[in-house]
Tab-separated table of C-alpha atoms in Angstrom:
chain	number	residue	atom	x	y	z
A	1	UNK	CA	0.328	13.186	12.031
A	2	UNK	CA	0.096	12.424	8.028
A	3	UNK	CA	-2.491	12.084	6.280
A	4	UNK	CA	-4.666	11.129	2.663
A	5	UNK	CA	-7.418	12.681	0.721
A	6	UNK	CA	-8.971	11.644	-2.107
A	7	UNK	CA	-12.260	12.860	-2.260
A	8	UNK	CA	-14.095	11.156	-5.414
A	9	UNK	CA	-15.238	7.417	-3.800
A	10	UNK	CA	-15.802	6.382	-7.366
A	11	UNK	CA	-16.002	7.671	-10.568
A	12	UNK	CA	-17.385	6.350	-14.357
A	13	UNK	CA	-16.183	7.590	-17.444
A	14	UNK	CA	-16.532	5.936	-20.617
A	15	UNK	CA	-14.327	4.953	-22.940
A	16	UNK	CA	-11.745	7.609	-24.258
A	17	UNK	CA	-12.531	10.307	-21.841
A	18	UNK	CA	-10.113	11.691	-19.803
A	19	UNK	CA	-9.650	11.374	-15.956
A	20	UNK	CA	-8.049	13.185	-13.084
A	21	UNK	CA	-7.994	11.779	-9.394
A	22	UNK	CA	-7.578	13.650	-6.970
A	23	UNK	CA	-4.922	13.782	-4.209
A	24	UNK	CA	-4.883	16.152	-0.978
A	25	UNK	CA	-1.785	15.340	1.704
A	26	UNK	CA	-1.037	16.380	4.700
A	27	UNK	CA	2.497	16.187	6.355
A	28	UNK	CA	4.996	17.998	8.349
A	29	UNK	CA	7.783	16.843	6.906
A	30	UNK	CA	10.242	18.627	4.923
A	31	UNK	CA	11.136	15.445	2.929
A	32	UNK	CA	8.530	13.242	2.028
A	33	UNK	CA	7.269	10.863	-0.577
A	34	UNK	CA	4.107	10.111	-2.681
A	35	UNK	CA	2.885	7.441	-4.469
A	36	UNK	CA	0.197	6.151	-6.332
A	37	UNK	CA	-1.114	2.387	-7.033
A	38	UNK	CA	-3.522	0.728	-9.062
A	39	UNK	CA	-5.372	-1.921	-7.176
A	40	UNK	CA	-7.211	-4.304	-10.210
A	41	UNK	CA	-9.913	-6.773	-9.729
A	42	UNK	CA	-8.093	-9.275	-9.245
A	43	UNK	CA	-6.618	-7.293	-5.958
A	44	UNK	CA	-2.650	-6.989	-5.909
A	45	UNK	CA	-1.117	-3.721	-5.949
A	46	UNK	CA	0.793	-2.021	-8.615
A	47	UNK	CA	3.119	0.832	-8.147
A	48	UNK	CA	2.362	3.723	-10.860
A	49	UNK	CA	4.788	6.860	-9.644
A	50	UNK	CA	6.709	7.876	-6.943
A	51	UNK	CA	7.902	11.126	-6.526
A	52	UNK	CA	9.372	13.046	-3.224
A	53	UNK	CA	9.123	16.260	-2.622
A	54	UNK	CA	11.756	18.119	-4.401
A	55	UNK	CA	10.957	17.573	-7.112
A	56	UNK	CA	8.059	19.339	-8.994
A	57	UNK	CA	8.734	18.554	-12.287
A	58	UNK	CA	5.429	16.935	-13.701
A	59	UNK	CA	5.399	13.356	-15.155
A	60	UNK	CA	3.607	12.225	-18.190
A	61	UNK	CA	4.133	8.126	-18.857
A	62	UNK	CA	2.351	6.956	-21.737
A	63	UNK	CA	-1.496	7.952	-21.048
A	64	UNK	CA	-0.517	8.869	-17.374
A	65	UNK	CA	0.466	11.858	-16.060
A	66	UNK	CA	0.916	13.033	-12.762
A	67	UNK	CA	0.682	16.768	-11.799
A	68	UNK	CA	2.544	17.642	-8.342
A	69	UNK	CA	1.445	21.085	-6.607
A	70	UNK	CA	3.099	21.795	-3.527
A	71	UNK	CA	1.688	24.683	-2.836
A	72	UNK	CA	-1.291	23.145	-2.687
A	73	UNK	CA	-0.789	19.670	-1.387
A	74	UNK	CA	-1.714	18.414	-4.337
A	75	UNK	CA	-0.750	15.029	-6.430
A	76	UNK	CA	-3.579	14.925	-9.428
A	77	UNK	CA	-3.428	11.543	-12.055
A	78	UNK	CA	-4.665	12.597	-14.811
A	79	UNK	CA	-5.463	9.447	-17.623
A	80	UNK	CA	-6.122	10.021	-21.664
A	81	UNK	CA	-8.554	8.498	-24.044
A	82	UNK	CA	-9.627	6.038	-20.588
A	83	UNK	CA	-9.217	2.460	-21.828
A	84	UNK	CA	-12.004	-0.384	-20.110
A	85	UNK	CA	-8.277	-2.252	-18.294
A	86	UNK	CA	-7.971	1.185	-16.292
A	87	UNK	CA	-11.024	0.089	-14.405
A	88	UNK	CA	-9.937	-0.452	-11.117
A	89	UNK	CA	-9.321	1.049	-7.420
A	90	UNK	CA	-6.286	3.627	-7.329
A	91	UNK	CA	-4.778	4.724	-4.233
A	92	UNK	CA	-2.365	7.961	-3.666
A	93	UNK	CA	-0.179	6.924	-0.768
A	94	UNK	CA	2.681	9.519	1.170
A	95	UNK	CA	5.602	8.235	2.960
A	96	UNK	CA	7.684	10.670	5.353
A	97	UNK	CA	11.556	9.695	5.238
A	98	UNK	CA	12.391	5.877	6.204
A	99	UNK	CA	8.595	5.647	7.240
A	100	UNK	CA	6.361	3.888	6.904
A	101	UNK	CA	3.183	4.453	3.915
A	102	UNK	CA	-0.149	6.375	4.556
A	103	UNK	CA	-2.605	5.144	2.262
A	104	UNK	CA	-5.609	7.587	0.624
A	105	UNK	CA	-9.104	5.203	0.950
A	106	UNK	CA	-8.720	4.904	-2.808
A	107	UNK	CA	-11.018	5.543	-6.056
A	108	UNK	CA	-12.668	3.223	-7.888
A	109	UNK	CA	-12.363	4.519	-11.634
A	110	UNK	CA	-14.856	2.295	-14.099
A	111	UNK	CA	-14.004	2.791	-17.760
A	112	UNK	CA	-17.564	1.994	-19.613
A	113	UNK	CA	-17.073	0.517	-23.033
B	1	UNK	CA	14.548	-11.457	-9.247
B	2	UNK	CA	11.754	-12.605	-7.654
B	3	UNK	CA	9.671	-9.873	-5.761
B	4	UNK	CA	8.316	-10.000	-2.335
B	5	UNK	CA	6.646	-13.006	-2.013
B	6	UNK	CA	3.322	-14.159	0.313
B	7	UNK	CA	2.045	-17.132	1.759
B	8	UNK	CA	-1.052	-18.638	1.260
B	9	UNK	CA	-2.614	-15.800	-1.358
B	10	UNK	CA	-5.843	-17.514	0.365
B	11	UNK	CA	-6.578	-18.966	3.098
B	12	UNK	CA	-9.346	-19.507	5.103
B	13	UNK	CA	-10.026	-19.714	8.646
B	14	UNK	CA	-12.992	-20.459	11.444
B	15	UNK	CA	-13.042	-18.346	14.338
B	16	UNK	CA	-11.381	-19.074	17.294
B	17	UNK	CA	-9.326	-20.537	14.961
B	18	UNK	CA	-4.940	-18.914	14.586
B	19	UNK	CA	-4.078	-17.125	11.109
B	20	UNK	CA	-0.312	-17.778	10.324
B	21	UNK	CA	0.191	-15.004	7.093
B	22	UNK	CA	3.782	-15.756	5.731
B	23	UNK	CA	6.099	-12.669	4.086
B	24	UNK	CA	9.560	-13.171	2.409
B	25	UNK	CA	11.036	-9.930	1.631
B	26	UNK	CA	12.641	-9.272	-1.758
B	27	UNK	CA	16.368	-10.758	-2.409
B	28	UNK	CA	18.511	-7.931	-0.242
B	29	UNK	CA	15.561	-6.180	1.331
B	30	UNK	CA	15.853	-6.292	5.360
B	31	UNK	CA	12.828	-4.192	6.866
B	32	UNK	CA	9.382	-5.390	6.120
B	33	UNK	CA	6.267	-3.538	7.218
B	34	UNK	CA	2.363	-5.182	6.767
B	35	UNK	CA	-0.560	-3.728	6.253
B	36	UNK	CA	-4.337	-4.370	6.431
B	37	UNK	CA	-7.128	-3.559	3.843
B	38	UNK	CA	-10.617	-4.036	5.289
B	39	UNK	CA	-13.081	-4.893	2.052
B	40	UNK	CA	-14.103	-1.876	0.301
B	41	UNK	CA	-10.897	0.268	2.289
B	42	UNK	CA	-8.161	1.628	2.155
B	43	UNK	CA	-4.363	0.080	3.243
B	44	UNK	CA	-3.914	0.393	7.250
B	45	UNK	CA	-0.479	0.647	8.244
B	46	UNK	CA	-0.113	-2.364	10.859
B	47	UNK	CA	3.416	-2.963	12.124
B	48	UNK	CA	7.362	-2.372	10.111
B	49	UNK	CA	10.392	-4.875	11.234
B	50	UNK	CA	13.606	-5.555	10.705
B	51	UNK	CA	15.631	-8.311	11.266
B	52	UNK	CA	14.733	-9.830	14.873
B	53	UNK	CA	13.415	-6.183	15.744
B	54	UNK	CA	10.200	-4.554	15.494
B	55	UNK	CA	10.474	-1.238	15.058
B	56	UNK	CA	6.834	1.042	15.007
B	57	UNK	CA	3.913	-1.346	15.751
B	58	UNK	CA	1.855	1.734	16.140
B	59	UNK	CA	-1.304	0.290	14.145
B	60	UNK	CA	-1.333	-3.544	15.165
B	61	UNK	CA	-4.710	-4.247	17.375
B	62	UNK	CA	-3.494	-4.866	21.015
B	63	UNK	CA	-4.892	-8.323	21.683
B	64	UNK	CA	-3.889	-11.611	19.758
B	65	UNK	CA	-2.203	-9.894	16.632
B	66	UNK	CA	1.599	-10.311	16.948
B	67	UNK	CA	4.753	-10.080	14.367
B	68	UNK	CA	7.953	-11.768	13.638
B	69	UNK	CA	11.253	-11.314	11.319
B	70	UNK	CA	13.053	-13.530	12.493
B	71	UNK	CA	17.063	-13.652	11.407
B	72	UNK	CA	16.393	-16.598	9.201
B	73	UNK	CA	13.034	-17.306	7.127
B	74	UNK	CA	10.044	-15.560	6.637
B	75	UNK	CA	8.133	-12.500	8.401
B	76	UNK	CA	5.678	-13.873	10.062
B	77	UNK	CA	2.147	-12.106	10.907
B	78	UNK	CA	0.601	-14.219	13.933
B	79	UNK	CA	-3.670	-14.235	14.456
B	80	UNK	CA	-4.518	-16.029	17.722
B	81	UNK	CA	-8.582	-16.987	17.986
B	82	UNK	CA	-10.145	-15.146	15.103
B	83	UNK	CA	-12.362	-13.378	14.872
B	84	UNK	CA	-15.291	-11.868	11.348
B	85	UNK	CA	-13.303	-9.090	12.026
B	86	UNK	CA	-10.690	-9.889	10.860
B	87	UNK	CA	-11.486	-10.826	7.260
B	88	UNK	CA	-9.171	-8.741	5.050
B	89	UNK	CA	-5.875	-9.067	3.117
B	90	UNK	CA	-2.992	-8.446	4.327
B	91	UNK	CA	-0.289	-6.876	2.043
B	92	UNK	CA	3.265	-6.908	3.489
B	93	UNK	CA	5.970	-4.291	1.685
B	94	UNK	CA	9.657	-4.747	1.879
B	95	UNK	CA	12.311	-2.135	1.355
B	96	UNK	CA	16.003	-2.207	1.202
B	97	UNK	CA	16.299	0.820	4.269
B	98	UNK	CA	18.865	2.611	2.349
B	99	UNK	CA	17.607	6.408	3.015
B	100	UNK	CA	20.041	7.445	-0.201
B	101	UNK	CA	16.454	5.581	-2.104
B	102	UNK	CA	14.415	7.730	0.211
B	103	UNK	CA	11.639	5.232	1.582
B	104	UNK	CA	10.873	2.770	-1.624
B	105	UNK	CA	8.278	-0.011	-0.569
B	106	UNK	CA	7.365	-2.821	-2.603
B	107	UNK	CA	4.387	-4.765	-2.274
B	108	UNK	CA	3.783	-8.811	-2.271
B	109	UNK	CA	0.512	-9.810	-3.861
B	110	UNK	CA	-0.832	-9.812	-0.307
B	111	UNK	CA	-2.834	-13.021	1.171
B	112	UNK	CA	-6.835	-12.605	1.856
B	113	UNK	CA	-7.765	-14.382	4.695
B	114	UNK	CA	-11.642	-14.806	5.384
B	115	UNK	CA	-13.485	-16.111	9.101
B	116	UNK	CA	-16.272	-18.007	8.808
């Protein structure tokens, strides 16, 4: 069975602080995909990143960076110099090859001015 | 290039009524997934459909819920005799089903169902 754990239910930081959101996953598949989505207060899901299991290269996109560690089954997400607009619920998700998504419970990030 | 479209965006029903949620996948996509997000929770898979076929309905409640994706027209998620516990956001996602690209799903904006 596939499972995604996001142990941090809520995080509060002050603007300009760095923050890391943790994601740990379980799967028996050798081919799988990991995702991060942002859900702002408006409710839609905003795609942030997709990573396949064969690509362990870390990725940086502006203030966002992702650390994929297959050895620890983790796919952590770091926001550098956080801003108030980063306040949202962030979901990590896992998908097997050609299968539906399994979402984590989400981490609510509040960035205070 | 329109993304995944869902309507209505907000739906209010009284207990016992029927709710119909529609999802139009992205152009060129023939696979549709429905997910439910209860308040303050993550998204939970409900059903996976291809045109005219239900591929996986392991996440669908056994009663009152049904889904279809006809040859023509949008996918429909139907909830009969709604109860307050059905109040949630329902998200639809679509994909090309092209395994070479992995399982890249694109999500719609969601339909927020409120049962009074």
